[in-house]
Short mmCIF file of C-alpha atoms in Angstrom, two decimals:
data_model
loop_
_atom_site.label_atom_id
_atom_site.label_comp_id
_atom_site.label_asym_id
_atom_site.label_seq_id
_atom_site.Cartn_x
_atom_site.Cartn_y
_atom_site.Cartn_z
CA MET A 1 -19.48 -6.77 18.90
CA MET A 2 -20.29 -3.96 16.46
CA LYS A 3 -17.23 -4.82 14.40
CA LYS A 4 -18.34 -8.45 14.20
CA ARG A 5 -21.84 -7.43 13.11
CA PHE A 6 -20.40 -5.16 10.44
CA TYR A 7 -18.25 -7.95 9.01
CA PHE A 8 -21.23 -10.30 9.14
CA ALA A 9 -23.38 -7.80 7.20
CA VAL A 10 -20.68 -7.35 4.53
CA ILE A 11 -20.31 -11.11 4.12
CA LEU A 12 -24.07 -11.52 3.71
CA LEU A 13 -24.15 -8.73 1.12
CA LEU A 14 -21.37 -10.36 -0.89
CA LEU A 15 -23.03 -13.77 -0.71
CA GLY A 16 -26.33 -12.23 -1.80
CA PHE A 17 -24.58 -10.51 -4.72
CA LEU A 18 -22.94 -13.77 -5.79
CA LEU A 19 -26.28 -15.58 -5.72
CA THR A 20 -28.53 -12.91 -7.26
CA ASP A 21 -26.20 -11.53 -9.94
CA PRO A 22 -23.57 -14.21 -10.59
CA LYS A 23 -22.60 -12.80 -14.01
CA GLU A 24 -21.53 -9.43 -12.58
CA ALA A 25 -19.92 -11.03 -9.54
CA VAL A 26 -17.90 -13.48 -11.67
CA ASP A 27 -16.82 -10.64 -13.98
CA ALA A 28 -15.62 -8.61 -10.98
CA SER A 29 -13.77 -11.64 -9.61
CA SER A 30 -12.17 -12.26 -12.99
CA ARG A 31 -10.96 -8.67 -13.23
CA GLY A 32 -9.47 -8.88 -9.75
CA LEU A 33 -7.83 -12.20 -10.58
CA LEU A 34 -6.36 -10.83 -13.83
CA LEU A 35 -5.02 -7.75 -12.03
CA TRP A 36 -3.34 -10.03 -9.49
CA PHE A 37 -2.01 -12.48 -12.11
CA HIS A 38 -0.74 -9.97 -14.67
CA SER A 39 0.48 -7.18 -12.37
CA LEU A 40 1.23 -8.36 -8.84
CA ILE A 41 2.68 -11.85 -9.35
CA PRO A 42 5.34 -10.93 -11.97
CA VAL A 43 6.45 -7.83 -10.06
CA LEU A 44 6.00 -8.62 -6.38
CA LEU A 45 6.62 -12.36 -6.04
CA PRO A 46 10.29 -12.32 -7.13
CA PHE A 47 10.83 -9.20 -5.04
CA LEU A 48 9.28 -10.76 -1.92
CA ILE A 49 11.35 -13.93 -2.28
CA LEU A 50 14.61 -12.03 -2.80
CA SER A 51 13.82 -9.63 0.07
CA ASN A 52 13.15 -12.58 2.37
CA LEU A 53 16.53 -14.05 1.40
CA LEU A 54 18.26 -10.73 1.92
CA ILE A 55 16.82 -10.36 5.43
CA ALA A 56 17.47 -14.01 6.32
CA LEU A 57 21.13 -13.69 5.32
CA ASP A 58 21.64 -10.35 7.13
CA GLY A 59 22.38 -8.60 3.85
CA VAL A 60 20.15 -5.56 4.38
CA SER A 61 22.78 -3.48 6.20
CA ALA A 62 25.36 -4.06 3.49
CA LEU A 63 22.87 -3.02 0.80
CA THR A 64 21.63 0.13 2.54
CA ARG A 65 24.92 1.37 3.95
CA PHE A 66 25.26 4.02 1.23
CA LEU A 67 21.69 5.25 1.91
CA TYR A 68 22.19 5.52 5.65
CA PRO A 69 23.91 8.94 5.94
CA THR A 70 21.16 10.72 4.00
CA PHE A 71 18.16 8.74 5.25
CA HIS A 72 19.30 8.85 8.87
CA ARG A 73 19.67 12.62 8.68
CA ILE A 74 16.19 13.08 7.17
CA PHE A 75 14.16 10.29 8.77
CA GLY A 76 16.28 9.32 11.77
CA CYS A 77 15.97 5.64 10.82
CA SER A 78 18.52 2.93 11.48
CA GLU A 79 20.66 1.34 8.78
CA ASP A 80 18.24 -1.57 8.30
CA GLY A 81 15.28 0.82 8.47
CA CYS A 82 16.62 2.55 5.36
CA TYR A 83 15.67 -0.54 3.37
CA ALA A 84 12.01 -0.27 4.39
CA VAL A 85 11.98 3.43 3.45
CA ALA A 86 13.53 2.80 0.02
CA VAL A 87 11.22 -0.05 -1.00
CA GLY A 88 8.19 1.65 0.54
CA PHE A 89 8.60 4.63 -1.76
CA LEU A 90 9.45 2.61 -4.88
CA CYS A 91 7.56 -0.69 -4.85
CA GLY A 92 3.93 0.11 -4.00
CA TYR A 93 1.34 -1.23 -1.57
CA PRO A 94 1.82 -3.27 0.59
CA VAL A 95 5.53 -3.99 0.11
CA GLY A 96 6.70 -1.27 2.51
CA ALA A 97 4.51 -2.74 5.26
CA ARG A 98 5.71 -6.27 4.53
CA ILE A 99 9.40 -5.33 4.67
CA THR A 100 8.90 -3.29 7.86
CA ALA A 101 7.09 -6.20 9.52
CA ASP A 102 9.79 -8.66 8.41
CA LEU A 103 12.54 -6.45 9.83
CA VAL A 104 10.70 -6.23 13.17
CA ARG A 105 9.99 -9.97 13.29
CA GLU A 106 13.63 -10.83 12.52
CA GLY A 107 14.94 -8.40 15.16
CA HIS A 108 16.65 -6.03 12.71
CA ILE A 109 14.71 -2.95 13.89
CA SER A 110 12.81 -2.17 17.08
CA LEU A 111 9.03 -2.22 17.37
CA GLU A 112 9.08 1.54 18.02
CA GLU A 113 10.99 2.20 14.80
CA GLY A 114 8.71 -0.21 12.91
CA ASN A 115 5.56 1.67 13.97
CA TYR A 116 7.23 4.94 13.00
CA LEU A 117 8.30 3.66 9.57
CA LEU A 118 4.92 2.09 8.87
CA CYS A 119 3.22 5.51 8.98
CA PHE A 120 5.05 6.78 5.90
CA CYS A 121 6.87 3.99 4.03
CA ASN A 122 3.88 2.17 2.47
CA ASN A 123 2.88 4.10 -0.65
CA ALA A 124 1.67 3.79 -4.23
CA SER A 125 4.49 2.98 -6.65
CA PRO A 126 5.77 5.46 -9.27
CA ALA A 127 4.92 2.94 -12.01
CA PHE A 128 1.28 2.78 -10.85
CA LEU A 129 1.01 6.57 -10.68
CA ILE A 130 2.68 7.26 -14.02
CA GLY A 131 1.34 4.35 -16.07
CA TYR A 132 -2.13 3.65 -14.69
CA CYS A 133 -3.28 6.88 -13.03
CA LEU A 134 -1.82 9.65 -15.18
CA THR A 135 -1.49 7.97 -18.58
CA ASP A 136 -4.22 5.31 -18.81
CA CYS A 137 -6.98 6.87 -16.70
CA LEU A 138 -6.48 10.64 -16.65
CA GLY A 139 -4.59 11.01 -19.92
CA ARG A 140 -2.54 13.75 -18.26
CA PRO A 141 1.13 12.69 -18.10
CA ASP A 142 1.96 16.40 -17.94
CA LEU A 143 0.82 16.35 -14.29
CA LEU A 144 3.73 14.09 -13.36
CA PHE A 145 5.72 16.60 -11.30
CA GLN A 146 2.90 17.77 -9.05
CA THR A 147 1.59 14.22 -8.65
CA LEU A 148 4.91 12.83 -7.46
CA LEU A 149 5.41 15.91 -5.28
CA VAL A 150 2.08 15.33 -3.51
CA ILE A 151 2.18 11.53 -3.20
CA TYR A 152 5.78 11.35 -1.95
CA GLY A 153 6.04 14.77 -0.32
CA ILE A 154 3.26 13.96 2.15
CA PRO A 155 5.01 10.84 3.56
CA VAL A 156 8.19 12.88 4.01
CA LEU A 157 6.25 15.56 5.89
CA THR A 158 4.58 12.80 7.95
CA ALA A 159 7.97 11.41 8.88
CA LEU A 160 9.29 14.83 9.90
CA PHE A 161 6.16 15.45 12.00
CA LEU A 162 6.26 12.06 13.76
CA ARG A 163 10.00 11.88 14.23
CA ARG A 164 10.18 14.36 17.16
CA LYS A 165 13.99 14.49 16.98
CA ARG A 166 14.24 10.73 17.49
CA ARG A 167 17.21 8.90 15.99
CA PHE A 168 17.02 5.12 15.75
CA SER A 169 20.29 3.25 16.08
CA ASN A 170 21.25 -0.14 14.72
CA LEU A 171 20.28 -2.91 17.12
CA PRO A 172 23.09 -4.72 18.96
CA ALA A 173 24.44 -7.65 16.98
CA GLU A 174 23.25 -10.21 19.50
CA LYS A 175 19.62 -9.14 18.99
CA LYS A 176 19.73 -9.63 15.26
CA THR A 177 19.23 -12.85 13.42
CA SER A 178 22.66 -14.29 12.88
CA GLY A 179 23.95 -14.54 9.34
CA SER A 180 23.54 -17.87 7.65
CA GLN A 181 25.09 -19.56 4.69
CA ILE A 182 22.68 -19.88 1.82
CA SER A 183 21.05 -23.28 1.51
CA PHE A 184 18.08 -24.75 -0.30
CA LYS A 185 16.26 -24.96 3.03
CA ILE A 186 16.50 -21.17 3.49
CA VAL A 187 15.47 -20.62 -0.13
CA ASP A 188 12.46 -22.93 0.28
CA VAL A 189 11.29 -21.09 3.41
CA CYS A 190 11.67 -17.71 1.69
CA MET A 191 9.79 -18.97 -1.37
CA MET A 192 6.92 -20.30 0.74
CA ASN A 193 6.70 -17.02 2.67
CA GLY A 194 6.59 -15.11 -0.60
CA LEU A 195 3.92 -17.41 -2.04
CA GLU A 196 1.81 -17.11 1.10
CA SER A 197 1.98 -13.31 0.94
CA ILE A 198 1.16 -13.07 -2.76
CA LEU A 199 -1.75 -15.51 -2.34
CA LYS A 200 -3.19 -13.38 0.46
CA LEU A 201 -2.92 -10.28 -1.72
CA GLY A 202 -4.75 -12.03 -4.56
CA CYS A 203 -7.61 -13.11 -2.31
CA TYR A 204 -8.03 -9.60 -0.91
CA ILE A 205 -8.02 -8.06 -4.39
CA ILE A 206 -10.69 -10.50 -5.61
CA LEU A 207 -12.94 -9.95 -2.59
CA PHE A 208 -12.66 -6.18 -2.70
CA SER A 209 -13.18 -6.15 -6.48
CA VAL A 210 -16.50 -7.94 -5.93
CA LEU A 211 -17.39 -5.51 -3.14
CA ALA A 212 -16.53 -2.54 -5.38
CA ARG A 213 -18.73 -3.93 -8.16
CA LEU A 214 -21.57 -4.36 -5.65
CA LEU A 215 -21.26 -0.69 -4.67
CA MET A 216 -21.51 0.26 -8.35
CA LYS A 217 -24.79 -1.65 -8.62
CA ILE A 218 -26.46 0.16 -5.72
CA PRO A 219 -28.77 2.92 -7.08
CA CYS A 220 -27.60 6.40 -6.11
CA PRO A 221 -28.90 9.78 -7.36
CA TYR A 222 -25.36 11.17 -7.18
CA PRO A 223 -22.91 9.07 -9.24
CA LEU A 224 -19.96 10.93 -7.72
CA PHE A 225 -20.81 9.45 -4.31
CA THR A 226 -20.69 5.97 -5.82
CA CYS A 227 -17.29 6.69 -7.37
CA ILE A 228 -15.95 7.92 -4.04
CA GLY A 229 -17.31 4.87 -2.23
CA VAL A 230 -15.69 2.54 -4.76
CA GLY A 231 -12.37 4.41 -4.55
CA LEU A 232 -12.31 4.25 -0.77
CA THR A 233 -13.01 0.53 -1.01
CA GLU A 234 -10.52 -0.39 -3.76
CA MET A 235 -8.44 2.37 -5.29
CA THR A 236 -7.80 0.79 -8.72
CA ASN A 237 -11.51 0.35 -9.47
CA GLY A 238 -12.31 3.72 -7.94
CA ILE A 239 -9.77 5.55 -10.08
CA ALA A 240 -11.07 3.86 -13.23
CA GLN A 241 -14.69 4.63 -12.25
CA ILE A 242 -14.28 8.32 -11.49
CA THR A 243 -11.98 9.13 -14.42
CA SER A 244 -14.40 7.51 -16.89
CA ASP A 245 -17.39 9.57 -15.67
CA ALA A 246 -17.95 12.39 -18.18
CA SER A 247 -20.05 14.38 -15.69
CA VAL A 248 -17.10 14.82 -13.31
CA SER A 249 -14.81 17.83 -13.83
CA SER A 250 -11.08 17.44 -14.53
CA LEU A 251 -10.22 18.99 -11.16
CA VAL A 252 -12.41 16.57 -9.20
CA LYS A 253 -11.02 13.63 -11.15
CA TYR A 254 -7.45 14.63 -10.41
CA VAL A 255 -7.86 15.34 -6.69
CA SER A 256 -9.85 12.12 -6.30
CA VAL A 257 -7.07 10.10 -7.92
CA LEU A 258 -4.55 11.69 -5.58
CA GLY A 259 -6.75 11.07 -2.54
CA PHE A 260 -7.39 7.42 -3.43
CA ALA A 261 -3.70 6.78 -4.19
CA ALA A 262 -2.49 8.46 -0.98
CA PHE A 263 -5.02 6.60 1.19
CA GLY A 264 -4.67 3.25 -0.57
CA GLY A 265 -8.28 2.13 -0.06
CA LEU A 266 -9.71 -0.35 2.42
CA CYS A 267 -8.37 -3.15 0.23
CA GLY A 268 -4.86 -1.77 0.66
CA ALA A 269 -5.45 -1.47 4.42
CA ALA A 270 -6.61 -5.09 4.60
CA GLN A 271 -3.57 -6.22 2.60
CA THR A 272 -1.33 -4.22 4.90
CA GLU A 273 -2.89 -5.69 8.04
CA SER A 274 -2.35 -9.19 6.66
CA MET A 275 1.36 -8.37 6.23
CA LEU A 276 1.66 -7.25 9.87
CA LEU A 277 0.55 -10.49 11.54
CA ASP A 278 2.72 -11.54 14.50
CA SER A 279 4.87 -8.40 14.21
CA GLY A 280 3.23 -6.30 16.94
CA LEU A 281 2.92 -3.30 14.59
CA SER A 282 -0.15 -1.08 14.97
CA VAL A 283 -2.57 -1.04 12.04
CA LYS A 284 -4.65 1.68 13.77
CA GLN A 285 -1.72 4.07 13.78
CA TYR A 286 -1.11 3.24 10.12
CA LEU A 287 -4.74 3.94 9.17
CA LYS A 288 -4.72 7.31 10.93
CA ALA A 289 -1.62 8.32 9.00
CA LYS A 290 -3.09 7.16 5.65
CA LEU A 291 -6.41 8.94 6.25
CA ALA A 292 -4.52 12.15 7.02
CA ALA A 293 -2.39 11.62 3.90
CA GLY A 294 -5.48 11.14 1.73
CA LEU A 295 -7.14 14.33 3.00
CA LEU A 296 -3.95 16.35 2.60
CA ALA A 297 -3.49 14.99 -0.93
CA LEU A 298 -6.99 16.25 -1.85
CA CYS A 299 -6.14 19.75 -0.65
CA LEU A 300 -2.69 19.94 -2.25
CA GLY A 301 -4.02 18.45 -5.50
CA ALA A 302 -6.63 21.21 -5.75
CA VAL A 303 -3.91 23.86 -5.28
CA LEU A 304 -1.39 22.37 -7.73
CA PHE A 305 -3.82 21.24 -10.47
CA THR A 306 -3.41 22.83 -13.88
CA PRO A 307 -6.32 22.52 -16.35
CA PRO A 308 -5.74 20.81 -19.70
CA GLY A 309 -4.66 23.01 -22.57
CA PRO A 310 -6.94 23.91 -25.47
#
């Protein structure tokens, strides 16, 4: 009941914002739409379609066979689970969650392994960290090593902590989706699944961009609190907001960027939950892991930060 009331209040706030300040609301929607159109569609849509085809044709094991010896030793994952780990570290939110859910739905990995993988294989992409966070917003590409160490070291530590000596084996062949010859019907289904996913992501980005802009408009005597609220809501807007504030120190800017990127924001959580539908995977367990990752990133960022040179 409380959850329903909360959602109802947020919806009313957004509707009120759209009606009372349509110029700002439309600008926020446009920015979210442009981010989706220029960044997510060109990168993620082809990847989602090809990944769907790969899973449908039972090609994941063949692709990840060379990763299996190393990944199985470190993470204890199965051969097919290696694919979720690889894309989760390289491709950005929420691709790791989508691939994990697809592997569970298609019977390539168990639900237990899927919940385990979900806690650490859905992360910000290296391109986002290097290009947007360090270069465009912070102007500190020299912080590359410690940034990658924090953002990707924490998921590895999470995996080692949660693993508890478990080793996941490949599922028996009869439980997997049988291989199929490629046909236009399979391609059409994979394309429609990819389009549905990318459309969901776009809608979430637009809604949370409007919500982030609304938070910016609320009067607050402490601008830093507003920046933090925006970053926890939608990390891209939050990172831009806090790094452009001249009153915030370089250290606070850097640790905030790390915290937002490690957590992924509520927008990232909503996108992730939408990818998990009908898979049985636990979004609560995922959120606990991401909150812990965000807090740990703040602490490690403060320790590893080096101030800019003269």
